[in-house]
CSV table of C-alpha atoms in Angstrom, one decimal:
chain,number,residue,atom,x,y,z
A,2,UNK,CA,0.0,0.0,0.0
A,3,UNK,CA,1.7,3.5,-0.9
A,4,UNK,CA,0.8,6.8,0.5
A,5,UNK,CA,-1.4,7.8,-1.6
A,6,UNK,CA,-3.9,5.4,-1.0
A,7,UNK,CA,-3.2,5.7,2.5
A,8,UNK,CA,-4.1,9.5,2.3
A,9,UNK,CA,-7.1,8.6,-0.2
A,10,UNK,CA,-8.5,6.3,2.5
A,11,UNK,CA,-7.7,8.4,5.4
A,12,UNK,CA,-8.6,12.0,4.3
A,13,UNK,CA,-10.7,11.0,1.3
A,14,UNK,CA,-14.6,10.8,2.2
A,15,UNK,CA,-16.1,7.2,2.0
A,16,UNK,CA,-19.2,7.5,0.3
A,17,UNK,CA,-21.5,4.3,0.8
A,18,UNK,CA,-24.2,4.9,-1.1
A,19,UNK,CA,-26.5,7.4,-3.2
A,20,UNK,CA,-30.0,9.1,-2.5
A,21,UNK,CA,-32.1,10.5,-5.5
A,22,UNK,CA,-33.6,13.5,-4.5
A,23,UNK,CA,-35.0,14.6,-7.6
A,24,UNK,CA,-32.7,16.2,-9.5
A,25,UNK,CA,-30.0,16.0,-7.5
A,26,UNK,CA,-27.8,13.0,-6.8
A,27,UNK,CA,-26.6,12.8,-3.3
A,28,UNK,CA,-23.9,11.0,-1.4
A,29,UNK,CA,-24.7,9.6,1.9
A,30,UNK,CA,-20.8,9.1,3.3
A,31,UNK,CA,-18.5,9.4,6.4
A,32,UNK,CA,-18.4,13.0,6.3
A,33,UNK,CA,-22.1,13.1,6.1
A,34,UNK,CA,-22.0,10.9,9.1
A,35,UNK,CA,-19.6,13.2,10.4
A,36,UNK,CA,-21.8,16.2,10.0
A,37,UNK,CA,-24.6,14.3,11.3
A,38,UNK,CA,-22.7,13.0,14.8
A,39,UNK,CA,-21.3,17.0,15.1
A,40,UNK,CA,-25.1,18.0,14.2
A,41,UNK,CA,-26.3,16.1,16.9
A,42,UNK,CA,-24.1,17.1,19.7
A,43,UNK,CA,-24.5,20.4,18.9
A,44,UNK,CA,-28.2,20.2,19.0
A,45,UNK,CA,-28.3,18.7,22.6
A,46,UNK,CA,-25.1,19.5,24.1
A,47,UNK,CA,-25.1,23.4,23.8
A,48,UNK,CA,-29.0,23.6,24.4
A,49,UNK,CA,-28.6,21.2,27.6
A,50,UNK,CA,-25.4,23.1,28.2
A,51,UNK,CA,-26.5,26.6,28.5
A,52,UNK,CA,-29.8,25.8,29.9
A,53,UNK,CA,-28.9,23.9,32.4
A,54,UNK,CA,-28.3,24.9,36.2
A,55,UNK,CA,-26.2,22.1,37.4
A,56,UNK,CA,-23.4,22.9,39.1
A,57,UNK,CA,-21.0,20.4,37.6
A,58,UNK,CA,-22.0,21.9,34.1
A,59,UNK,CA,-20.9,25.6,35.2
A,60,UNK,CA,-17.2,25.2,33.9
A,61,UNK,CA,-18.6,23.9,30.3
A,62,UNK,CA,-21.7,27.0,30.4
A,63,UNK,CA,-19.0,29.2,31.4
A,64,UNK,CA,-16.7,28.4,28.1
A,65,UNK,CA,-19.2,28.0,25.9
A,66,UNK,CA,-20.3,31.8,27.1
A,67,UNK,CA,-17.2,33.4,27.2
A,68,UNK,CA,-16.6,32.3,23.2
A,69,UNK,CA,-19.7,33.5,22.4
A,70,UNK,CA,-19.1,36.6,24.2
A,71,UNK,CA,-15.5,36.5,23.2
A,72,UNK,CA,-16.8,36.2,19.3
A,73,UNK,CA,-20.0,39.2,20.2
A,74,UNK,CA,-17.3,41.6,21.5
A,75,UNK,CA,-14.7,40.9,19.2
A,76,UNK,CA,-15.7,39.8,16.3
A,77,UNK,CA,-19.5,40.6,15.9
A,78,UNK,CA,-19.3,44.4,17.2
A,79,UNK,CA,-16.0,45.9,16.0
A,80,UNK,CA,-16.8,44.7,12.2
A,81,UNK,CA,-21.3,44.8,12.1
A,82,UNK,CA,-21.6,47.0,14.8
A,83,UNK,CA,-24.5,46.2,17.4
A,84,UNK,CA,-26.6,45.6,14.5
A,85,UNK,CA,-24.4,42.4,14.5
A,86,UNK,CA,-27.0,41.1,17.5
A,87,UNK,CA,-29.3,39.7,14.7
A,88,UNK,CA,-26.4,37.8,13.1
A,89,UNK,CA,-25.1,36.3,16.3
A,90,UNK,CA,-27.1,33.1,15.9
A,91,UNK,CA,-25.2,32.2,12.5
A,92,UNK,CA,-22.0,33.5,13.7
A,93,UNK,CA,-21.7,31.2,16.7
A,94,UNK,CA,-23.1,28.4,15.1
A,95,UNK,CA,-20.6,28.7,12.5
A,96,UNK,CA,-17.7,29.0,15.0
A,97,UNK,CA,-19.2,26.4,17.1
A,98,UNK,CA,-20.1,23.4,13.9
A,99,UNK,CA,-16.6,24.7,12.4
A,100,UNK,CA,-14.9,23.5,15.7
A,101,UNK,CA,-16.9,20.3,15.8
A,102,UNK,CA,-15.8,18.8,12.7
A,103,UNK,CA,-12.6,20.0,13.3
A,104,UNK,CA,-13.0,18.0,16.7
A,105,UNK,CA,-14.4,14.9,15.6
A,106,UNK,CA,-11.8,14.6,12.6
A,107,UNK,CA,-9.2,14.3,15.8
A,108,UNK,CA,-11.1,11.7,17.8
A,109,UNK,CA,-10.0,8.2,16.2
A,110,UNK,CA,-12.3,6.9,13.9
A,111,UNK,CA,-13.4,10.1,13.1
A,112,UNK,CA,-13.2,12.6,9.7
A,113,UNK,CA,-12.2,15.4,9.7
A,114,UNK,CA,-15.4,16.4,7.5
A,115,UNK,CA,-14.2,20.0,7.1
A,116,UNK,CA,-10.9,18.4,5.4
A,117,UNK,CA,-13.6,17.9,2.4
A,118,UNK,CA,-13.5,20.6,-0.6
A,119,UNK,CA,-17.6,20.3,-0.9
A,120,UNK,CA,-18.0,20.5,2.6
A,121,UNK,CA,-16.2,23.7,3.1
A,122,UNK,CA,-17.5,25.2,-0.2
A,123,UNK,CA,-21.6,24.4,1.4
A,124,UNK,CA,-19.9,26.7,4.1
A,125,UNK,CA,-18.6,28.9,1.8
A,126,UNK,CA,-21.1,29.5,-0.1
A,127,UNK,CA,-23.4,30.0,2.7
A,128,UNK,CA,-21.1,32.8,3.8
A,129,UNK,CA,-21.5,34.2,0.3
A,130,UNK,CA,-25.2,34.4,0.6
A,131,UNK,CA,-24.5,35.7,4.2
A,132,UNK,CA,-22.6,38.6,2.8
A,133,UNK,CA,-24.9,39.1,0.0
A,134,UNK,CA,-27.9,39.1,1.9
A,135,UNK,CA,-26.7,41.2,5.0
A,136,UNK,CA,-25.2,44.3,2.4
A,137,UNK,CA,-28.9,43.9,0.6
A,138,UNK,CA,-30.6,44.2,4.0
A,139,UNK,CA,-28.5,47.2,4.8
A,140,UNK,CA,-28.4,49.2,1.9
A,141,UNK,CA,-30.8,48.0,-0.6
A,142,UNK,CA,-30.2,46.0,-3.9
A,143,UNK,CA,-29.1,49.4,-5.5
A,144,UNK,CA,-27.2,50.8,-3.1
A,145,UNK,CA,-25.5,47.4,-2.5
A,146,UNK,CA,-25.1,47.6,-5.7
A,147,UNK,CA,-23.8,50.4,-6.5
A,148,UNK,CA,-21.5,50.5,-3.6
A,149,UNK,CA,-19.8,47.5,-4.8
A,150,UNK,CA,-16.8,49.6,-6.2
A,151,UNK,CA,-15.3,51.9,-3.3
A,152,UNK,CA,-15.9,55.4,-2.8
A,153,UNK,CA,-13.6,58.3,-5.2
A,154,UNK,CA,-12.4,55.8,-8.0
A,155,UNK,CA,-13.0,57.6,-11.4
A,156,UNK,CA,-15.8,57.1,-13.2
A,157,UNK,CA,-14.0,56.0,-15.8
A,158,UNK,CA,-12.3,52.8,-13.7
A,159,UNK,CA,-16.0,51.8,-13.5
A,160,UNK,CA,-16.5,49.6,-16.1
A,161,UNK,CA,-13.1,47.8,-15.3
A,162,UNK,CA,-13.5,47.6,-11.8
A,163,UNK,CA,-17.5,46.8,-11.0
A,164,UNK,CA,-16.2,43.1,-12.8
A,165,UNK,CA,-13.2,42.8,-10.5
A,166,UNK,CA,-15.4,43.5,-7.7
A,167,UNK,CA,-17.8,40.8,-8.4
A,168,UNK,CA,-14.6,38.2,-9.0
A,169,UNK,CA,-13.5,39.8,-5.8
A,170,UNK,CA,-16.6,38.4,-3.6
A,171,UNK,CA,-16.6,35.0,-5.6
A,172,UNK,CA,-12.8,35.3,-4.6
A,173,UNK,CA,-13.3,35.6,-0.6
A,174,UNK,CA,-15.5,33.5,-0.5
A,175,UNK,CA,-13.4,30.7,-2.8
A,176,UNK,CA,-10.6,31.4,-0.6
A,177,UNK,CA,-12.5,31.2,2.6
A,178,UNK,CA,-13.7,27.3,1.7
A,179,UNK,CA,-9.8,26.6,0.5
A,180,UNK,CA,-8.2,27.8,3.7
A,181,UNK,CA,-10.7,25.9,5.7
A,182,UNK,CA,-10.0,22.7,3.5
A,183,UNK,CA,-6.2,23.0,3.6
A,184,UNK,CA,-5.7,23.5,6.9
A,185,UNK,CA,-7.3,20.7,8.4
A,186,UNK,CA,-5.9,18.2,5.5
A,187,UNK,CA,-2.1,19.7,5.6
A,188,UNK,CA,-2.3,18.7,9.8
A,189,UNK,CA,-3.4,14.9,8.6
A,190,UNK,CA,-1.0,14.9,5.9
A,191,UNK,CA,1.7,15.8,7.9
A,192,UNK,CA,0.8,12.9,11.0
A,193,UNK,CA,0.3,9.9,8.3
A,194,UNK,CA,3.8,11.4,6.5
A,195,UNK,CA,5.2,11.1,10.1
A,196,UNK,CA,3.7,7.8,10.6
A,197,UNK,CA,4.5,6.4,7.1
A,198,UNK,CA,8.4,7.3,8.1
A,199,UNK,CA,8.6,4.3,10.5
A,200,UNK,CA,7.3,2.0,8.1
A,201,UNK,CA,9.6,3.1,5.5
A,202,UNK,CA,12.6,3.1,7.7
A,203,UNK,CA,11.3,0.2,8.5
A,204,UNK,CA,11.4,-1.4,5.2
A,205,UNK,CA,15.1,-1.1,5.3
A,206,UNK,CA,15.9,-3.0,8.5
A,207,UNK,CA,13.4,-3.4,11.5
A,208,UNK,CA,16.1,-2.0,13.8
A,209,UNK,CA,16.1,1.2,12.3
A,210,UNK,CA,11.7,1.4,12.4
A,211,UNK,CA,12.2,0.5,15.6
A,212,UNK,CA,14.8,3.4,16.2
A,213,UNK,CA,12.5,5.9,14.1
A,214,UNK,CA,9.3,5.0,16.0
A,215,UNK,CA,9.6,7.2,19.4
A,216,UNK,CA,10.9,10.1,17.1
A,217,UNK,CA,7.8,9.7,14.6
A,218,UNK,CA,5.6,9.2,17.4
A,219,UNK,CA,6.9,12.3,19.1
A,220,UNK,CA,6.8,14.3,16.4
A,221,UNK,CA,2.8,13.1,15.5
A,222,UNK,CA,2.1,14.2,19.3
A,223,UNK,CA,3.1,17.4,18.6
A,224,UNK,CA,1.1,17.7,15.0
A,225,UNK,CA,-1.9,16.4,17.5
A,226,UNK,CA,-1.2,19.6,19.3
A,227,UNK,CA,-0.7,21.2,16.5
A,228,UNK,CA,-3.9,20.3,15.0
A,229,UNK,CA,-5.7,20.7,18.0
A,230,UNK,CA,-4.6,24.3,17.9
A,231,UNK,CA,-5.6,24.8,14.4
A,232,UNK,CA,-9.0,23.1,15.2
A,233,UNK,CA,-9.7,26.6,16.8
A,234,UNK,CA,-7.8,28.7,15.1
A,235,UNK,CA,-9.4,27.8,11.6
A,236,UNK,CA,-12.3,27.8,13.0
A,237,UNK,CA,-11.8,31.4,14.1
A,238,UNK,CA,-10.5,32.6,11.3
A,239,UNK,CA,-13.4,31.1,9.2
A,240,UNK,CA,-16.0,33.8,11.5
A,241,UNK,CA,-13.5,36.2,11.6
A,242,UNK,CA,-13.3,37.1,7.8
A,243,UNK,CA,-17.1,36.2,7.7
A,244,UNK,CA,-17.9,38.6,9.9
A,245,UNK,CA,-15.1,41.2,8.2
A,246,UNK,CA,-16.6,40.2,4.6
A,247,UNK,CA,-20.5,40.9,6.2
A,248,UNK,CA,-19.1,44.0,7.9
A,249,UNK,CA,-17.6,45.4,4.7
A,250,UNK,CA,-21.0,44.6,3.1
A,251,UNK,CA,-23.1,45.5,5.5
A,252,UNK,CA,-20.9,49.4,5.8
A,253,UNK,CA,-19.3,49.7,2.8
A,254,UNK,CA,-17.2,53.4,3.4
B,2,UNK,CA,-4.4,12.1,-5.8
B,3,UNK,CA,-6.9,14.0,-7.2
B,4,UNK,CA,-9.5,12.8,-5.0
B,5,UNK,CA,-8.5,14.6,-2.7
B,6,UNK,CA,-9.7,18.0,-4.3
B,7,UNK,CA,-12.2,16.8,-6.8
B,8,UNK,CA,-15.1,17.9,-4.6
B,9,UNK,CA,-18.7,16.0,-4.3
B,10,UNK,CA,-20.7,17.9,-4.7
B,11,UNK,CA,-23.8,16.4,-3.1
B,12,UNK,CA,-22.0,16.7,0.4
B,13,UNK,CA,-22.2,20.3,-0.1
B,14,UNK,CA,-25.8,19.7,-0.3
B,15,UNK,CA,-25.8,18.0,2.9
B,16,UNK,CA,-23.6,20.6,4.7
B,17,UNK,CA,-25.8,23.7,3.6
B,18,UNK,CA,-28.3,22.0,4.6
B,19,UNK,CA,-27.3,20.8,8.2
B,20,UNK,CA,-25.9,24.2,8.5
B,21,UNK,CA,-28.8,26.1,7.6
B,22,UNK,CA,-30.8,23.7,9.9
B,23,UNK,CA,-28.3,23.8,12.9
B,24,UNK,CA,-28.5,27.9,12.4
B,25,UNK,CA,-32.6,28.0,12.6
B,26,UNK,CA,-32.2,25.4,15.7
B,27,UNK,CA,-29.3,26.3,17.6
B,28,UNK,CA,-30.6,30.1,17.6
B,29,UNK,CA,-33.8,29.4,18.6
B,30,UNK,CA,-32.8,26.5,21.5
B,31,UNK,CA,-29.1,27.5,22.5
B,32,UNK,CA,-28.1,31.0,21.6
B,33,UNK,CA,-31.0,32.6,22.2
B,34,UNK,CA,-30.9,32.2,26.1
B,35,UNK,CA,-27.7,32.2,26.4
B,36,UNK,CA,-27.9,36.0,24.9
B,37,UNK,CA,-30.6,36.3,27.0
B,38,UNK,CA,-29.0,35.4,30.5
B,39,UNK,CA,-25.9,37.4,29.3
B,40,UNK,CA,-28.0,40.4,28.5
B,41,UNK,CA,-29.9,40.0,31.8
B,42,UNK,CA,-26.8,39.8,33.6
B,43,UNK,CA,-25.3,42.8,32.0
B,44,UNK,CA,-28.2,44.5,32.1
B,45,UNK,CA,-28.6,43.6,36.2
B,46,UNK,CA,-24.6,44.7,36.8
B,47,UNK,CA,-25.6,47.8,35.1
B,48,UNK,CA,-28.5,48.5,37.1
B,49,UNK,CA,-26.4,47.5,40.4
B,50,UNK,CA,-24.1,50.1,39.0
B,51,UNK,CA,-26.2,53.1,38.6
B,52,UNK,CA,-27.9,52.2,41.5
B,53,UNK,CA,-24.4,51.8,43.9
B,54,UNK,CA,-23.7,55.3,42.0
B,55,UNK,CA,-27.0,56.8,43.2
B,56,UNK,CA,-27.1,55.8,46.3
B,57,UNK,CA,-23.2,57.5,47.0
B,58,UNK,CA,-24.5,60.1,45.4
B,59,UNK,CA,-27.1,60.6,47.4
B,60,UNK,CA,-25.2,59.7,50.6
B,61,UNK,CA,-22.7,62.5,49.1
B,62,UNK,CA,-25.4,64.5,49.0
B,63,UNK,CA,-26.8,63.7,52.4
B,64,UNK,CA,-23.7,64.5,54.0
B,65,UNK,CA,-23.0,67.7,52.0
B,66,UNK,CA,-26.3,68.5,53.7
B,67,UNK,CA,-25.7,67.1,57.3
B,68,UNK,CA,-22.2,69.1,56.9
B,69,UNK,CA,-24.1,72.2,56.1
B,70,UNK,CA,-26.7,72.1,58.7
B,71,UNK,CA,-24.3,71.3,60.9
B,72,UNK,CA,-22.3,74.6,60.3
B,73,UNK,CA,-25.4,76.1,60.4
B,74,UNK,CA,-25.8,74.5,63.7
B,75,UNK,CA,-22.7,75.6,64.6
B,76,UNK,CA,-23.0,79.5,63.5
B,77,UNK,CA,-26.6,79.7,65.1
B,78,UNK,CA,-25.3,78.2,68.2
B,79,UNK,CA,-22.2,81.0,68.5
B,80,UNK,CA,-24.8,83.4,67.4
B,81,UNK,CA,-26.9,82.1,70.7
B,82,UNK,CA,-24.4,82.0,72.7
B,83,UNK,CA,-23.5,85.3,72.0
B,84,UNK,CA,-26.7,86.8,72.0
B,85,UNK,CA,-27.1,85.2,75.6
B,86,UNK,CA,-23.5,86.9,76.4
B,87,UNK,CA,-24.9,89.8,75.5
B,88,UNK,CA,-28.0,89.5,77.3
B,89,UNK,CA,-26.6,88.7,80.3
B,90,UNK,CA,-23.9,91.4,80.4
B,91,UNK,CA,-26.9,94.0,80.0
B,92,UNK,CA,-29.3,92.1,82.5
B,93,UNK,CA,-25.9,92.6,85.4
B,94,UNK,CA,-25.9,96.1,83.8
B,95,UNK,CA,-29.6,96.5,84.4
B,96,UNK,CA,-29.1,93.9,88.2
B,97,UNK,CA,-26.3,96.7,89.4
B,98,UNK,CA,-27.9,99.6,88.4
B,99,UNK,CA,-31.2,98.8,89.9
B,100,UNK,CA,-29.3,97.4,92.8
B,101,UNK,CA,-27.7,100.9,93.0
B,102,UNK,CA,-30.7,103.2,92.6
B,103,UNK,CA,-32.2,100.6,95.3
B,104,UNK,CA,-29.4,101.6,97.1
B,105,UNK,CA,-29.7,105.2,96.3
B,106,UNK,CA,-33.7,105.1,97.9
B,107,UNK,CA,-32.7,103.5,101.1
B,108,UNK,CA,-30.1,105.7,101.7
B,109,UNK,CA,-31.9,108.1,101.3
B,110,UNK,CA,-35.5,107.2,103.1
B,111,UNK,CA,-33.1,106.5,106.0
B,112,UNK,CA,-31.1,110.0,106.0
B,113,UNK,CA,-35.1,111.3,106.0
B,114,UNK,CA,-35.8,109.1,108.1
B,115,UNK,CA,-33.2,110.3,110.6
B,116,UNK,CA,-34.0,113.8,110.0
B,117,UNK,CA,-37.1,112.9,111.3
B,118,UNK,CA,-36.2,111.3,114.3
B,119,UNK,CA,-33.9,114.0,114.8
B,120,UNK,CA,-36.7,116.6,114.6
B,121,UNK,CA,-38.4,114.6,116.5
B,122,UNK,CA,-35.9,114.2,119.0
B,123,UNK,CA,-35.5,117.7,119.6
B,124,UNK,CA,-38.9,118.3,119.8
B,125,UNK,CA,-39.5,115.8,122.8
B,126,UNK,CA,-36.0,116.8,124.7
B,127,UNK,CA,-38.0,120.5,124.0
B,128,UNK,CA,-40.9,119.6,125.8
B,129,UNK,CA,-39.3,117.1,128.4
B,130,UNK,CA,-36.8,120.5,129.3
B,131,UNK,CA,-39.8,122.8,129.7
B,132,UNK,CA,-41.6,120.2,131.6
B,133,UNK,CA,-38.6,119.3,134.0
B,134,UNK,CA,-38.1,123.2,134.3
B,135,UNK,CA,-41.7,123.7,135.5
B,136,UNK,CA,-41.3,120.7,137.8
B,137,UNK,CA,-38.4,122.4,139.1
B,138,UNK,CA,-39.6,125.8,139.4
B,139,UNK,CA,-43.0,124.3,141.1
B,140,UNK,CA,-40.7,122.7,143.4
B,141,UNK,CA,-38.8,125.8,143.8
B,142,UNK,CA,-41.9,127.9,144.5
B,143,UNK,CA,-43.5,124.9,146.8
B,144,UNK,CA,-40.2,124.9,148.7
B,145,UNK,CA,-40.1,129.0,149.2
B,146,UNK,CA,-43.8,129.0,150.3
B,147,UNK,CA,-43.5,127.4,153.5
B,148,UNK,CA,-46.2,128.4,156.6
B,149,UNK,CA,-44.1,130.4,158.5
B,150,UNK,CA,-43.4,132.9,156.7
B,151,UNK,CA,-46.9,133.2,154.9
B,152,UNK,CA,-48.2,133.8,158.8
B,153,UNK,CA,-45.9,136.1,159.2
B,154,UNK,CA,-46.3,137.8,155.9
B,155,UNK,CA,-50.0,137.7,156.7
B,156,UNK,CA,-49.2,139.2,160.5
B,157,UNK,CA,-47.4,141.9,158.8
B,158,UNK,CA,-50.1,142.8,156.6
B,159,UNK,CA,-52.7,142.9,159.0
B,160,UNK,CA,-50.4,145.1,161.5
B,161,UNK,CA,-50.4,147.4,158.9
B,162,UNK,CA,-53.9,147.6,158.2
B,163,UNK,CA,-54.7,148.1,161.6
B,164,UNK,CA,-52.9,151.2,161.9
B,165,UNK,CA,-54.3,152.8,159.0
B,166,UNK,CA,-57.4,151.9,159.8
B,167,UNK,CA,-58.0,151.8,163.8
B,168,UNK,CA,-61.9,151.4,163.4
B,169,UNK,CA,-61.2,148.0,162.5
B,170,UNK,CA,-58.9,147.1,164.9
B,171,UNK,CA,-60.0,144.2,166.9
B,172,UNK,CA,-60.2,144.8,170.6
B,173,UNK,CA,-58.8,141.9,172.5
């Protein structure tokens, strides 16, 4: 078995089987299930979570709070102002189902389902309508519009830059769903590289796997950490140029 | 290698779809009262807030006023005190002076008064002298008109009368 079937079976979704849905052909696979499991706990961990008054749950309410606050004060409010309060809801939703997959795809036997290109691009794209809609909802379709290209460029640059503008969105929003997806496949990449070493070295004499081992394994630990680092980070990143994209939209001077 | 970027697109289906879901949900059951207790709790520090302001600024207040009624206090109560100062000093005034008009009166009822009795005096010693004068002279006289004499006083007189006048003289 080479690497590249190791990566394909490891990073690559496993798709099981196929639902018609009129039109539309659709995969039910591992990521889905992934997406389903993350769906789930979200659904009646965060509600049991912040509703409950147990005392033992106080530590979890309190984090869960103090990233939602953290995200409200510094990421909603500086960018959408207080009119950010409506958007809240998708914000830490995002942040919170972001973080889950990223989660699950450490846990073994897990995928990491935002290490999937059409998975992040559903997230894209929803950010794209996010942006779209919010500036719409502010401004109106013609001032949206029209506010597309910045403030004092000649009217002449019009024609050449209302185009670029319009790439520009598809372009944040294209790099928003890559950066998601690269990130959390490079971190897996890296681990199974690390892995594969010892059985490579090991290939050559099983002295010298043996030798390799700690060092790989040491080395995957701190990828692990690594990951579990970018696990929030990405997933911070991912609100935090949503909610800079939405802002821009949403106040375009 | 490749299939590790050539996207499926039905997941992306799925994941707007479980998103979109999760977003109507999770707002509704999760985020909703956590915004809500946060907002409540904000909202309560706030109010504990103004409200600790108020009340210092009302104690503030209240002792501002305590401080000036109690200068106010402080002024009346050296204003009474020297009013009653000044009272008093004027009621001694007023004491001594009577006291010494008073004074004045008696002294002067009794200086009267012992004119009076002087007058008085002078008269009676007046009266007792003449009376103890009279006494004496009565004494005097009652002394120098003794029985002897008087007979032969009378004698006399009758030897004398008998010689101008012989008709009348007795014959014994």
């Amino acid at each position: 078995m080479g690497l590249k079937e190791i990566l394909e079976h490891h990073i690559v979704d496993h798709i099981w089987s196929w639902v018609n849905l009129g039109p539309l052909r659709l995969p039910i696979s591992k990521h889905l299930l992934m997406m389903g499991i993350a769906s789930l706990i979200m659904l009646v961990g965060l509600p049991l979570l912040i509703r409950s008054r147990a005392k033992a749950l106080a530590p979890f309410r309190s984090i869960i709070e103090i990233i939602v606050l953290f995200l409200r004060d510094e990421v909603v409010y500086p960018n959408l102002g207080h009119k950010g309060d409506g958007y809240m809801g998708y914000f830490s939703t995002l942040f919170f189902f972001i973080l889950t997959l990223n989660l699950i795809g450490l846990v073994p036997f897990g995928a990491t389902a935002t290490g999937n290109l059409a998975v992040t691009a559903g997230l894209a794209l929803t950010t794209f309508a996010l942006i779209n809609f919010a500036g719409i909802r502010e401004q109106g379709v013609i001032g949206y519009f029209s506010h597309i290209v910045p403030k004092g460029v000649p009217g002449w640059l019009y024609p050449l830059l209302f185009p670029i503008e319009l790439i520009g969105m598809v372009t944040k929003a294209f790099a928003l769903c890559i950066r998601l997806f690269a990130n959390m496949i490079a971190g897996h990449i890296v681990i199974l590289a690390f892995i594969s070493f010892i059985f490579i070295f090991g290939s050559l004499s099983a002295i010298v796997g043996f030798g390799v081992a700690p060092i790989s394994v040491g080395l995957v630990l701190f990828t692990l950490m690594l990951e579990l680092f970018v696990a929030f980070l990405q997933a911070y990143v991912f609100v935090f140029l949503t909610a800079i994209f939405t802002g821009a939209a949403m106040h375009p001077h | 290698m490749e299939a590790l970027i050539r996207p499926e697109f039905g997941l992306t289906f799925w994941t707007i779809l479980c998103f979109g879901l999760l977003v109507l949900l999770l707002s509704r059951t999760a985020w909703k009262p956590l915004m809500d207790s946060v907002n409540e709790r904000e909202r309560a520090l706030k109010h504990d807030r103004t409200t600790a302001e108020t009340a210092r600024a009302d104690a503030e207040k209240l002792k501002a006023e305590l401080d000036a009624k109690l200068s106010d206090l402080k002024s009346e109560i050296g204003r009474r005190m020297d009013e009653a100062r000044a009272t008093a000093e004027k009621e001694k005034d007023l004491l001594i002076e009577e006291a010494r008009s008073a004074a004045a009166v008696i002294v002067e009822s009794s200086r009267k008064e012992i004119e009076a009795q002087k007058i008085e005096a002078a008269r009676e010693l007046r009266h007792k002298v003449a009376e103890l004068s009279v006494m004496a002279a009565e004494h005097i006289l009652t002394k120098q008109l003794d029985h002897r004499a008087n007979t032969d006083l009378a004698s006399k007189y009758l030897a004398e009368l008998e010689k101008e006048r012989p008709d009348l003289k007795l014959e014994c």
